[in-house]
Amino acid sequence: ETGVTQSPTHLIKTRGQQVTLRCSSQSGHNTVSWYQQALGQGPQFIFQYYREEENGRGNFPPRFSGLQFPNYSSELNVNALELDDSALYLCASRDNGRGGESGANVLTFGAGSRLTVL
Amino acid sequence: GQNIDQPTEMTATEGAIVQINCTYQTSGFNGLFWYQQHAGEAPTFLSYNVLDGLEEKGRFSSFLSRSKGYSYLLLKELQMKDSASYLCAVRAPSARQLTFGSGTQLTVLP
């Protein structure tokens, strides 16, 4: 089975610009989450999508928005970029319908998109 | 809210055993996860605890005490490739998000 793939891997933007990051979920996974990871920090939850609707959101402003498509792929959009938005953006997917052997419902992460805002 | 603490850095020798501790204070709990993250790579799942006790998986074991808000990850027979960041994460009762600690950067020396 394929894993979670993200694009682009690296990009540079300037303050005030907009960015779109893309994610293809692992095969069979219907739930996707996005996390922001600043350097030297743990990932922070941005939001989660299930059946093309946002069903959970962390402490991020509305200029962070997303989409989930019928094939479960996803986008993260950030408007009016600020310097503090520089980070690694991680996409993660899971199957909401199965808990797995242990009921863990494990998130599978992609390698991330590293955004630098100048 | 959720607060998760783990040491910033640890160093150990190849072949040794290391224990990485994690304490948490949360408004709800629905499982604790450990992930490994090599520099520039995706976090990869190591272990999951939802009940008190020890879960063993090869060279890696994880322990949970819900009453103490405490977990540890035990790595045995350390190898150079175990040099990485180890992330402790607590799942919210809604199961919609993980709250991560800042990670423990483990360096394995020859």
Short mmCIF file of C-alpha atoms in Angstrom, two decimals:
data_model
loop_
_atom_site.label_atom_id
_atom_site.label_comp_id
_atom_site.label_asym_id
_atom_site.label_seq_id
_atom_site.Cartn_x
_atom_site.Cartn_y
_atom_site.Cartn_z
CA GLU A 1 0.00 0.00 0.00
CA THR A 2 1.18 3.53 -0.72
CA GLY A 3 1.97 5.93 2.08
CA VAL A 4 1.06 9.59 2.49
CA THR A 5 2.63 11.83 -0.12
CA GLN A 6 2.92 15.60 0.03
CA SER A 7 3.90 18.31 -2.43
CA PRO A 8 5.85 20.45 -2.78
CA THR A 9 8.64 19.30 -0.48
CA HIS A 10 10.12 22.78 -0.13
CA LEU A 11 8.93 26.24 -1.06
CA ILE A 12 9.75 29.86 -0.35
CA LYS A 13 7.18 32.65 -0.17
CA THR A 14 7.17 36.28 0.90
CA ARG A 15 5.06 37.87 3.58
CA GLY A 16 1.48 38.53 2.47
CA GLN A 17 1.45 35.86 -0.22
CA GLN A 18 -0.79 32.80 -0.31
CA VAL A 19 0.27 29.16 -0.45
CA THR A 20 -1.42 25.84 -1.26
CA LEU A 21 0.02 22.57 -0.03
CA ARG A 22 -1.19 19.19 -1.28
CA CYS A 23 -1.52 15.74 0.23
CA SER A 24 -2.47 12.31 -1.05
CA SER A 25 -3.74 10.08 1.73
CA GLN A 26 -2.66 6.51 2.27
CA SER A 27 -4.80 4.10 0.30
CA GLY A 28 -7.99 3.24 2.19
CA HIS A 29 -7.74 6.17 4.61
CA ASN A 30 -10.76 8.48 4.70
CA THR A 31 -9.66 10.98 7.35
CA VAL A 32 -6.90 13.53 6.90
CA SER A 33 -5.30 15.92 9.38
CA TRP A 34 -2.82 18.74 8.98
CA TYR A 35 -0.15 19.66 11.50
CA GLN A 36 2.34 22.53 11.71
CA GLN A 37 5.80 21.73 13.08
CA ALA A 38 8.09 24.63 13.91
CA LEU A 39 11.80 23.95 14.20
CA GLY A 40 12.64 22.07 17.38
CA GLN A 41 8.99 21.67 18.34
CA GLY A 42 6.39 18.93 18.15
CA PRO A 43 3.64 19.03 15.52
CA GLN A 44 0.62 21.23 16.31
CA PHE A 45 -2.85 20.24 15.13
CA ILE A 46 -4.35 22.58 12.53
CA PHE A 47 -7.52 20.75 11.46
CA GLN A 48 -9.02 17.44 10.39
CA TYR A 49 -11.26 16.54 7.44
CA TYR A 50 -13.63 13.61 7.16
CA ARG A 51 -16.03 13.07 4.26
CA GLU A 52 -14.94 16.38 2.74
CA GLU A 53 -15.91 18.42 5.82
CA GLU A 54 -13.80 19.96 8.54
CA ASN A 55 -14.67 18.16 11.79
CA GLY A 56 -12.00 19.39 14.16
CA ARG A 57 -9.79 22.46 14.40
CA GLY A 58 -6.87 23.55 16.53
CA ASN A 59 -5.89 27.04 17.61
CA PHE A 60 -5.20 28.46 14.16
CA PRO A 61 -6.73 31.58 12.57
CA PRO A 62 -9.23 31.43 9.67
CA ARG A 63 -6.52 32.28 7.12
CA PHE A 64 -5.60 28.60 7.47
CA SER A 65 -8.18 26.67 5.46
CA GLY A 66 -8.42 23.31 3.80
CA LEU A 67 -10.22 21.03 1.42
CA GLN A 68 -10.71 17.30 1.17
CA PHE A 69 -11.66 15.78 -2.17
CA PRO A 70 -13.80 12.71 -2.96
CA ASN A 71 -10.64 10.64 -3.48
CA TYR A 72 -9.59 11.67 0.07
CA SER A 73 -6.69 13.82 -1.14
CA SER A 74 -6.44 17.17 0.60
CA GLU A 75 -5.16 20.73 0.39
CA LEU A 76 -4.00 23.20 3.02
CA ASN A 77 -4.29 26.85 2.07
CA VAL A 78 -2.69 29.68 4.01
CA ASN A 79 -3.50 33.29 3.12
CA ALA A 80 -1.67 36.48 4.08
CA LEU A 81 1.49 34.64 5.03
CA GLU A 82 3.40 35.81 8.08
CA LEU A 83 7.02 35.18 9.01
CA ASP A 84 5.89 32.87 11.86
CA ASP A 85 4.19 30.61 9.34
CA SER A 86 7.63 29.29 8.40
CA ALA A 87 7.46 25.64 9.42
CA LEU A 88 7.18 22.05 8.28
CA TYR A 89 3.56 21.25 7.37
CA LEU A 90 2.66 17.62 7.91
CA CYS A 91 -0.31 15.80 6.49
CA ALA A 92 -1.52 12.64 8.22
CA SER A 93 -4.23 10.17 7.32
CA ARG A 94 -6.10 7.35 9.05
CA ASP A 95 -9.06 5.09 8.50
CA ASN A 96 -11.89 6.39 10.65
CA GLY A 97 -13.79 3.16 10.29
CA ARG A 98 -11.23 0.71 11.60
CA GLY A 99 -9.31 0.85 14.83
CA GLY A 100 -6.77 -1.72 13.81
CA GLU A 101 -5.69 -4.60 15.99
CA SER A 102 -5.30 -2.45 19.07
CA GLY A 103 -7.96 0.13 18.31
CA ALA A 104 -5.18 2.65 17.96
CA ASN A 105 -6.44 4.33 14.78
CA VAL A 106 -2.87 5.25 14.06
CA LEU A 107 -2.08 8.38 12.08
CA THR A 108 0.26 7.86 9.15
CA PHE A 109 2.29 10.97 8.38
CA GLY A 110 3.77 12.27 5.17
CA ALA A 111 7.31 13.69 5.05
CA GLY A 112 5.95 17.23 4.98
CA SER A 113 6.22 20.45 3.03
CA ARG A 114 8.81 22.86 4.36
CA LEU A 115 7.59 26.43 3.97
CA THR A 116 9.90 29.40 4.39
CA VAL A 117 8.33 32.87 4.55
CA LEU A 118 10.68 35.77 3.91
CA GLY B 1 -6.10 22.13 27.53
CA GLN B 2 -3.22 19.72 27.24
CA ASN B 3 0.35 20.04 28.49
CA ILE B 4 2.97 17.44 27.61
CA ASP B 5 6.54 17.47 28.92
CA GLN B 6 9.52 15.44 27.81
CA PRO B 7 13.27 16.05 28.02
CA THR B 8 14.73 18.08 25.17
CA GLU B 9 17.85 16.00 24.60
CA MET B 10 19.36 12.68 25.67
CA THR B 11 22.59 10.92 24.80
CA ALA B 12 23.33 7.20 25.08
CA THR B 13 25.89 4.68 23.88
CA GLU B 14 25.40 2.06 21.20
CA GLY B 15 24.18 -1.20 22.74
CA ALA B 16 22.86 0.48 25.88
CA ILE B 17 19.30 0.98 27.16
CA VAL B 18 17.63 4.39 27.32
CA GLN B 19 14.34 5.49 28.87
CA ILE B 20 12.57 8.60 27.58
CA ASN B 21 9.96 9.97 29.97
CA CYS B 22 6.79 11.86 29.17
CA THR B 23 4.40 13.51 31.60
CA TYR B 24 1.06 14.94 30.61
CA GLN B 25 -1.74 17.03 32.05
CA THR B 26 -4.86 16.86 29.95
CA SER B 27 -8.53 17.71 30.11
CA GLY B 28 -9.28 14.29 28.62
CA PHE B 29 -7.41 11.18 27.52
CA ASN B 30 -7.98 8.65 24.79
CA GLY B 31 -4.59 7.06 24.32
CA LEU B 32 -0.90 7.93 24.26
CA PHE B 33 1.36 7.49 21.24
CA TRP B 34 5.08 7.50 20.66
CA TYR B 35 6.46 8.47 17.27
CA GLN B 36 10.03 8.50 15.93
CA GLN B 37 11.13 11.27 13.60
CA HIS B 38 14.44 11.35 11.78
CA ALA B 39 15.58 14.77 10.56
CA GLY B 40 13.73 15.77 7.41
CA GLU B 41 11.47 12.72 7.48
CA ALA B 42 7.91 11.83 8.45
CA PRO B 43 7.11 10.89 12.04
CA THR B 44 6.66 7.12 12.17
CA PHE B 45 4.47 5.27 14.67
CA LEU B 46 6.25 3.31 17.40
CA SER B 47 3.70 2.44 20.08
CA TYR B 48 0.27 3.04 21.56
CA ASN B 49 -0.97 2.75 25.14
CA VAL B 50 -4.52 3.28 26.31
CA LEU B 51 -4.55 1.07 29.42
CA ASP B 52 -2.03 1.09 32.25
CA GLY B 53 0.96 -1.15 31.85
CA LEU B 54 3.75 -2.11 29.53
CA GLU B 55 3.50 -2.73 25.79
CA GLU B 56 6.50 -4.48 24.27
CA LYS B 57 7.39 -4.51 20.60
CA GLY B 58 10.83 -5.86 19.80
CA ARG B 59 13.55 -3.54 21.06
CA PHE B 60 10.99 -0.88 21.96
CA SER B 61 8.62 -0.88 24.96
CA SER B 62 6.21 1.75 26.22
CA PHE B 63 4.66 2.13 29.65
CA LEU B 64 1.63 4.09 30.78
CA SER B 65 0.28 5.15 34.17
CA ARG B 66 -2.94 7.09 33.68
CA SER B 67 -3.29 7.98 37.38
CA LYS B 68 0.17 9.60 37.33
CA GLY B 69 -0.12 11.13 33.86
CA TYR B 70 3.13 9.41 32.98
CA SER B 71 4.58 7.36 30.18
CA TYR B 72 8.00 6.22 29.12
CA LEU B 73 9.55 4.76 25.99
CA LEU B 74 12.28 2.20 26.58
CA LEU B 75 14.77 1.48 23.83
CA LYS B 76 17.04 -1.55 24.25
CA GLU B 77 20.21 -2.57 22.41
CA LEU B 78 20.59 0.91 20.98
CA GLN B 79 21.78 1.23 17.40
CA MET B 80 23.20 4.26 15.62
CA LYS B 81 20.06 4.43 13.49
CA ASP B 82 18.02 5.07 16.66
CA SER B 83 19.42 8.63 16.71
CA ALA B 84 16.24 10.64 16.11
CA SER B 85 13.60 12.77 17.78
CA TYR B 86 11.04 10.85 19.85
CA LEU B 87 7.62 12.44 20.12
CA CYS B 88 5.09 11.72 22.86
CA ALA B 89 1.48 12.51 21.91
CA VAL B 90 -1.85 12.32 23.73
CA ARG B 91 -5.11 11.80 21.85
CA ALA B 92 -8.12 13.88 22.78
CA PRO B 93 -11.37 12.14 23.77
CA SER B 94 -12.91 13.20 20.47
CA ALA B 95 -10.10 11.22 18.80
CA ARG B 96 -9.79 14.04 16.29
CA GLN B 97 -6.40 15.35 17.27
CA LEU B 98 -3.09 14.45 18.83
CA THR B 99 -1.32 16.88 21.14
CA PHE B 100 2.43 16.42 20.88
CA GLY B 101 5.25 17.18 23.24
CA SER B 102 8.23 19.09 21.85
CA GLY B 103 10.15 15.88 21.27
CA THR B 104 13.29 14.35 22.77
CA GLN B 105 16.36 14.42 20.52
CA LEU B 106 18.25 11.18 21.16
CA THR B 107 21.86 10.90 20.07
CA VAL B 108 23.42 7.44 20.05
CA LEU B 109 27.21 7.50 20.29
CA PRO B 110 29.54 4.70 19.15
#
